[in-house]
PDB file of C-alpha atoms in Angstrom:
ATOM      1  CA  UNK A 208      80.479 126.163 160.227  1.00 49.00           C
ATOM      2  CA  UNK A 209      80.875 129.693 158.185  1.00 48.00           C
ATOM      3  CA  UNK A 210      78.705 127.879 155.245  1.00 50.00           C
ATOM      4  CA  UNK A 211      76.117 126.600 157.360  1.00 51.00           C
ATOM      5  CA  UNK A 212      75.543 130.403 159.014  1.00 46.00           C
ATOM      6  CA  UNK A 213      75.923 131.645 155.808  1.00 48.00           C
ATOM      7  CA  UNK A 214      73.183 129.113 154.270  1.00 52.00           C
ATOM      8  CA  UNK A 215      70.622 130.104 157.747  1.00 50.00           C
ATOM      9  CA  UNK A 216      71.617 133.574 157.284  1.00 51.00           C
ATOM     10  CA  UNK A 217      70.845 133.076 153.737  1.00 52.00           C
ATOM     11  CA  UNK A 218      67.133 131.108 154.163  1.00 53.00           C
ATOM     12  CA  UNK A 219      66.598 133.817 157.036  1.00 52.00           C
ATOM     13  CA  UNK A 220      66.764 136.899 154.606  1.00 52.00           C
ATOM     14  CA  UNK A 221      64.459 134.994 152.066  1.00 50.00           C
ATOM     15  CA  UNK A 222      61.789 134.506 155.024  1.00 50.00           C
ATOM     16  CA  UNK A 223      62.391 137.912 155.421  1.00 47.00           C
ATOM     17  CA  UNK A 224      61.620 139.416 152.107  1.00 48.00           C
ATOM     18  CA  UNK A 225      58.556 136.665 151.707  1.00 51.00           C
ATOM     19  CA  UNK A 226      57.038 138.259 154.847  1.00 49.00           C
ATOM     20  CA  UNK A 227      57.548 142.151 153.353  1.00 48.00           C
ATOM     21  CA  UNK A 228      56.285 141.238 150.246  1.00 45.00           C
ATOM     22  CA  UNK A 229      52.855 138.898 151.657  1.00 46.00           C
ATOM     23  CA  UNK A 230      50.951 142.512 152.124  1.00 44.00           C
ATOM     24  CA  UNK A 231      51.269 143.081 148.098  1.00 41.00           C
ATOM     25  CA  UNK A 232      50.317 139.342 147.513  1.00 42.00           C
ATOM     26  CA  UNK A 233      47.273 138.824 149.742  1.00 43.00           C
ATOM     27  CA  UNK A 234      45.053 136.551 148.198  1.00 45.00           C
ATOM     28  CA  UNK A 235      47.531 134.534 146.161  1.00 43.00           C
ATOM     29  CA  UNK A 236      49.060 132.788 149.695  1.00 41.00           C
ATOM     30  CA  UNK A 237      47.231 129.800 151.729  1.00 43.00           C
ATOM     31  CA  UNK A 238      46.896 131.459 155.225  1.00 49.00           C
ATOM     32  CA  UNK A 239      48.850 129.100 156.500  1.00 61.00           C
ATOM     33  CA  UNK A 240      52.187 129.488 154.773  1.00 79.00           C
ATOM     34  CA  UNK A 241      54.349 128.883 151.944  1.00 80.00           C
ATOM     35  CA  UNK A 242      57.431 126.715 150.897  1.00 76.00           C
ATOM     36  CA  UNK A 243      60.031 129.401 149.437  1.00 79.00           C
ATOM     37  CA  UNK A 244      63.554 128.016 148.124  1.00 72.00           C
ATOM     38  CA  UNK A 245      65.153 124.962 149.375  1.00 66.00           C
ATOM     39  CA  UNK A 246      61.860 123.631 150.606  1.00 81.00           C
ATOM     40  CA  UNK A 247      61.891 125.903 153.512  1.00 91.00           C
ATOM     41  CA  UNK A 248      58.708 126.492 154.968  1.00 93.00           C
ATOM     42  CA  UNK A 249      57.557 129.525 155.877  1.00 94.00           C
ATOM     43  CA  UNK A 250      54.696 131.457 158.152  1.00 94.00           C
ATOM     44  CA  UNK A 251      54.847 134.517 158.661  1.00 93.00           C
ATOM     45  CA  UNK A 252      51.775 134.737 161.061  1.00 93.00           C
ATOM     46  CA  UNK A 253      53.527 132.752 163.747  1.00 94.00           C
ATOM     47  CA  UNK A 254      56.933 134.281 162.640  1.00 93.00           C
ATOM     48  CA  UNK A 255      58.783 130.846 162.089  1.00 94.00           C
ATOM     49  CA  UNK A 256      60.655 129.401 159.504  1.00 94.00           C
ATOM     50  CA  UNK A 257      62.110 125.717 158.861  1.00 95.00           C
ATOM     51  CA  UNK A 258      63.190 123.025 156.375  1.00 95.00           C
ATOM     52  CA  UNK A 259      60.608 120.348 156.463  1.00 94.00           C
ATOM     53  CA  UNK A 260      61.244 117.390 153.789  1.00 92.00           C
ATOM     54  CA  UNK A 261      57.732 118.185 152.865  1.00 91.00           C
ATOM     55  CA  UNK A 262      54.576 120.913 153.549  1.00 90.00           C
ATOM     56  CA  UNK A 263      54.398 119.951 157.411  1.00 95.00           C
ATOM     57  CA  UNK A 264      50.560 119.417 158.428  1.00 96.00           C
ATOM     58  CA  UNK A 265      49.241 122.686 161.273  1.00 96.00           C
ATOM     59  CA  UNK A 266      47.177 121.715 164.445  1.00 97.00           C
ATOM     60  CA  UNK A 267      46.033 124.199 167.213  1.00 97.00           C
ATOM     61  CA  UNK A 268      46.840 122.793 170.605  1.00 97.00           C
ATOM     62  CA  UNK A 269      46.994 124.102 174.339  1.00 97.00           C
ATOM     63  CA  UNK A 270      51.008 123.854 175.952  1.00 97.00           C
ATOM     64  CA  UNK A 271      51.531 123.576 179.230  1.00 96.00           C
ATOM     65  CA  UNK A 272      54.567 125.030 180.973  1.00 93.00           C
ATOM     66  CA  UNK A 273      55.009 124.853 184.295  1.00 86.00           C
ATOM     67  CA  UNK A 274      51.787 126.050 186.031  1.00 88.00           C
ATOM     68  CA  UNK A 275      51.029 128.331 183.159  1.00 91.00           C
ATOM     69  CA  UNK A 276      49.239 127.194 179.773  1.00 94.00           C
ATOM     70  CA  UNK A 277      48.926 128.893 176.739  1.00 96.00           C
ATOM     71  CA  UNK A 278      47.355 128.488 172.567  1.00 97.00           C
ATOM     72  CA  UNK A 279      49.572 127.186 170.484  1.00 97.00           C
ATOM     73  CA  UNK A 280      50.145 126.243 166.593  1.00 97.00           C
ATOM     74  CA  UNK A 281      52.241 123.087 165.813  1.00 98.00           C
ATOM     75  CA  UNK A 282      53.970 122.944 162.470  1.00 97.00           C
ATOM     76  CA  UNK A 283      54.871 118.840 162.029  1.00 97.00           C
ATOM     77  CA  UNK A 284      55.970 116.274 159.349  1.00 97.00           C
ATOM     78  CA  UNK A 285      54.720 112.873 161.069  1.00 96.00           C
ATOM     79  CA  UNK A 286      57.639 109.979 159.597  1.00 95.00           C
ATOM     80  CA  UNK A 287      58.487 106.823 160.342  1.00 94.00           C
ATOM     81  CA  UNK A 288      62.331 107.237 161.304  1.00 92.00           C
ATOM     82  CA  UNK A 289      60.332 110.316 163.990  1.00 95.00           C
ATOM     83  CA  UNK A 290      58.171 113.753 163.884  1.00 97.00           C
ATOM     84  CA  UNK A 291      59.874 116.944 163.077  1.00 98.00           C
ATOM     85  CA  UNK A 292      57.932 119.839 164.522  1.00 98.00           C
ATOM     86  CA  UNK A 293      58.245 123.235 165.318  1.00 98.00           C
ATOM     87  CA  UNK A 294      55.259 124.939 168.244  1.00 98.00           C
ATOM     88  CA  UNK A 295      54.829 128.368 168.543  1.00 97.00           C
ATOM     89  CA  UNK A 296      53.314 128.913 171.989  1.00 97.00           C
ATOM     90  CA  UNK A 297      51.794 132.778 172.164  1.00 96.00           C
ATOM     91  CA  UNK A 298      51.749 134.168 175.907  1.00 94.00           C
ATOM     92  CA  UNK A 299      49.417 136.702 174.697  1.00 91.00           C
ATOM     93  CA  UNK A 300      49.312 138.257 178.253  1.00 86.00           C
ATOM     94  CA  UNK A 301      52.592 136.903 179.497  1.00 83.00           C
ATOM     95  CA  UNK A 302      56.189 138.481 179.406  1.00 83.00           C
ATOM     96  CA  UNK A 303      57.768 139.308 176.054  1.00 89.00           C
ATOM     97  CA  UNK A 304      60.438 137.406 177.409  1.00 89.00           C
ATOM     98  CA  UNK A 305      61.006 135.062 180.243  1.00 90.00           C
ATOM     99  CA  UNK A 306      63.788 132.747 181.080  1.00 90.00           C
ATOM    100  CA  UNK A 307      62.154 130.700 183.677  1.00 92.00           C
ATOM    101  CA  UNK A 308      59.082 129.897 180.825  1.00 94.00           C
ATOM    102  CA  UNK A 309      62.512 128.346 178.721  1.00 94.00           C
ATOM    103  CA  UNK A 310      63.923 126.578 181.688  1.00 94.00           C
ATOM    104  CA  UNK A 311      60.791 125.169 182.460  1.00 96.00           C
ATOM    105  CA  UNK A 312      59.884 123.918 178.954  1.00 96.00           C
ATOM    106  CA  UNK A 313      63.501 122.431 179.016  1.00 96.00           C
ATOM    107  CA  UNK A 314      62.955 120.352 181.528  1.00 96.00           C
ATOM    108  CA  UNK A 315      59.602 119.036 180.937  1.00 96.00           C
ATOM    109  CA  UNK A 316      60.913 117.993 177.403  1.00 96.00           C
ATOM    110  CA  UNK A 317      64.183 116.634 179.231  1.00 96.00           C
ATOM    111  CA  UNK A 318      61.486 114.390 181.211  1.00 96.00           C
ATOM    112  CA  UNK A 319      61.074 112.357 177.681  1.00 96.00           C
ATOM    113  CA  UNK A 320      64.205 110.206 177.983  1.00 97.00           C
ATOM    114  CA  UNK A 321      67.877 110.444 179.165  1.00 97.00           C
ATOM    115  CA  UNK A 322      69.670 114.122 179.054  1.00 97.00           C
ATOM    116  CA  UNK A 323      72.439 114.180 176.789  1.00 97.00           C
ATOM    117  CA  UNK A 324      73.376 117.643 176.735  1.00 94.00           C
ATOM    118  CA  UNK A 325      71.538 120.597 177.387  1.00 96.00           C
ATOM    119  CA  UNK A 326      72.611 124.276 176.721  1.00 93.00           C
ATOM    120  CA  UNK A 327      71.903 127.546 177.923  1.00 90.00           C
ATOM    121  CA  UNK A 328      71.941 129.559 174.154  1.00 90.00           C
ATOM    122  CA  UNK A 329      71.457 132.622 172.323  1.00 85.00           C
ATOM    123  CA  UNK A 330      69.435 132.730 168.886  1.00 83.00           C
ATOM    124  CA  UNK A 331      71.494 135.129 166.777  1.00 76.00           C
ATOM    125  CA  UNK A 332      71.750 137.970 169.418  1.00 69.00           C
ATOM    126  CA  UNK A 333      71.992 137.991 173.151  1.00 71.00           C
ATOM    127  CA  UNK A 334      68.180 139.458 173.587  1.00 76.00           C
ATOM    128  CA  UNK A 335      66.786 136.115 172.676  1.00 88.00           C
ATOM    129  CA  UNK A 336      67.812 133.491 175.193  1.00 85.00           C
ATOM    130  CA  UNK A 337      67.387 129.794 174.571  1.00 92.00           C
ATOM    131  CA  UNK A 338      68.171 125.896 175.280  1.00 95.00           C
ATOM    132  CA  UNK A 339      69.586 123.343 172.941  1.00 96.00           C
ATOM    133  CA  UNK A 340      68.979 119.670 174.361  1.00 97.00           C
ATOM    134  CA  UNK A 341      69.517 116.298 172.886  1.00 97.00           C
ATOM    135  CA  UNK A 342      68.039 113.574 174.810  1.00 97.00           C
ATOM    136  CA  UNK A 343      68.207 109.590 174.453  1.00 97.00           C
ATOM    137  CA  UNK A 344      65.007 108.159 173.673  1.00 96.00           C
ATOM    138  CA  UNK A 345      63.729 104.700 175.165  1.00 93.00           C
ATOM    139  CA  UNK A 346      62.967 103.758 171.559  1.00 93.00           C
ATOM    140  CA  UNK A 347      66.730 103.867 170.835  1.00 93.00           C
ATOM    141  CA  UNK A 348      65.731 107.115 168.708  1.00 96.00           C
ATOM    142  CA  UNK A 349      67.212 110.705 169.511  1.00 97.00           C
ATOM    143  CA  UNK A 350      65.112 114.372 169.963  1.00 97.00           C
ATOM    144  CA  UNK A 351      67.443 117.190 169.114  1.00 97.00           C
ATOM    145  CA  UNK A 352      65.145 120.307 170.808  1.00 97.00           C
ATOM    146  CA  UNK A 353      65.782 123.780 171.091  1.00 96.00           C
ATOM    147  CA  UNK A 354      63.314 126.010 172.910  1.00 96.00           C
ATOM    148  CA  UNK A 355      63.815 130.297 172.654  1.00 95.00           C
ATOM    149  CA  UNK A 356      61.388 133.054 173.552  1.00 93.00           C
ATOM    150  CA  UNK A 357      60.721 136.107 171.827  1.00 92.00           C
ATOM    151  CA  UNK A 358      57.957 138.944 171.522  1.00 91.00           C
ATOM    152  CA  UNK A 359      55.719 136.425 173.583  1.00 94.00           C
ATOM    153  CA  UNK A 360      56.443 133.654 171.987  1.00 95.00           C
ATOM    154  CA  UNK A 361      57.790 130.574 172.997  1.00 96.00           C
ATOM    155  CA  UNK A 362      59.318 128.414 170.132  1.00 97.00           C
ATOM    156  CA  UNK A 363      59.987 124.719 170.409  1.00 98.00           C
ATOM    157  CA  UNK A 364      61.708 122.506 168.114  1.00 98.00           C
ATOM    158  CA  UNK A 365      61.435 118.363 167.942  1.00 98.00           C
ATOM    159  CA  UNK A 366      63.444 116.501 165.579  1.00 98.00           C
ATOM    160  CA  UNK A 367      63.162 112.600 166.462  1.00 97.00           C
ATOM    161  CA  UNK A 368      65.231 110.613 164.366  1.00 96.00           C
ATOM    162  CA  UNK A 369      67.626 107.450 164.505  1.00 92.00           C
ATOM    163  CA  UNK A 370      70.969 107.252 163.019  1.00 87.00           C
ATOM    164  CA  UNK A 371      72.653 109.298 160.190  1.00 90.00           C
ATOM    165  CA  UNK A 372      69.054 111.113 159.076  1.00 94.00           C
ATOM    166  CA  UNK A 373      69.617 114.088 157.162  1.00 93.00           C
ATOM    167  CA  UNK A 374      66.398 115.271 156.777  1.00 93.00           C
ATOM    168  CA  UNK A 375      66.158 115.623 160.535  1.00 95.00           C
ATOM    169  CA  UNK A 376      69.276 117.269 160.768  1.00 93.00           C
ATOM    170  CA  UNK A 377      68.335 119.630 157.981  1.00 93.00           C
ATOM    171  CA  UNK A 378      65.404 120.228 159.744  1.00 95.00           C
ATOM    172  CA  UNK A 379      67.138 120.955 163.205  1.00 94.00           C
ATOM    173  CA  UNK A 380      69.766 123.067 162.016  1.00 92.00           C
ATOM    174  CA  UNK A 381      67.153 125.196 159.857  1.00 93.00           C
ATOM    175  CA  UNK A 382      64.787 126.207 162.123  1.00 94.00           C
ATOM    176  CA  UNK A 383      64.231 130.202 162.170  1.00 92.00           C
ATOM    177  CA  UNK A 384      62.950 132.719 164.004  1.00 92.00           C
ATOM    178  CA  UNK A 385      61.529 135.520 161.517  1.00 87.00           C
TER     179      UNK A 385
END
């Protein structure tokens, strides 16, 4: 587990430094990201970061939550073994941070099949409070998810996939916060 924090730590800091230098670059990156290193994509508008297997498509979309709904961006690789996609959700007006928004979005995506597991988590530091969920699909397929909240933000990740797929896994186990 030490290599695998040191590899996130490791994509983190160059999502980072792609983000401090995009100021002195303008004009020379597509507005709606980039793919930086090990084909980790990166947008530094929506502050997110992740490992497709290739340059995920973008939609705009509304997400409900609860009785609330909000804009949101949807980063996604469509495949045939399942979708891997990250949405940013902005709560423009809402809290920077609210657990009950999480717990909510937890359990409408638990509503998609059976509840494996489902834990109460922390992204990298206690001030950012999250869920990690895998759930049984009817399809025989499985969604590892993690939701967290930040600076108004609500993140969601979906990685559907069936048996021993690494890309998916890649994909879940990348997915940053920048």
């Amino acid at each position: 587990q030490g290599s695998e924090t040191m590899s996130k730590r490791r994509q983190v800091f160059i999502a980072l430094c792609a983000c401090a230098l995009m100021p002195l670059l303008q004009g020379a990156t597509p507005p709606r990201g980039e793919i930086i290193g090990d084909d980790v994509y990166v947008n530094c508008e929506y502050r997110v970061a992740a490992q497709f297997p290739v340059e995920p498509k973008v939609r705009d979309l509304t997400f409900r939550v609860g009785n609330r709904t909000a804009p949101a961006r949807q980063f996604y690789v469509d495949r045939p073994e399942g979708m891997l996609s990250v949405t940013v959700v902005h709560f423009a007006n809402g809290p920077e941070l609210d657990p009950q928004i999480v717990s909510d979005a937890a359990k409408d995506l638990g509503k998609r099949g059976e509840v494996r597991f489902d834990f109460s988590v922390y992204y990298d530091e206690p001030g950012i409070p999250g869920r990690q969920l895998q759930i049984a699909l009817t399809n025989g397929r499985t969604l590892q998810g993690s939701l967290y909240m930040a600076r108004n933000r609500l993140y969601v990740s979906e990685a559907i996939s069936g048996p021993n797929d690494f890309p998916a896994l890649l994909f879940s186990q990348s997915v940053s916060l920048i």
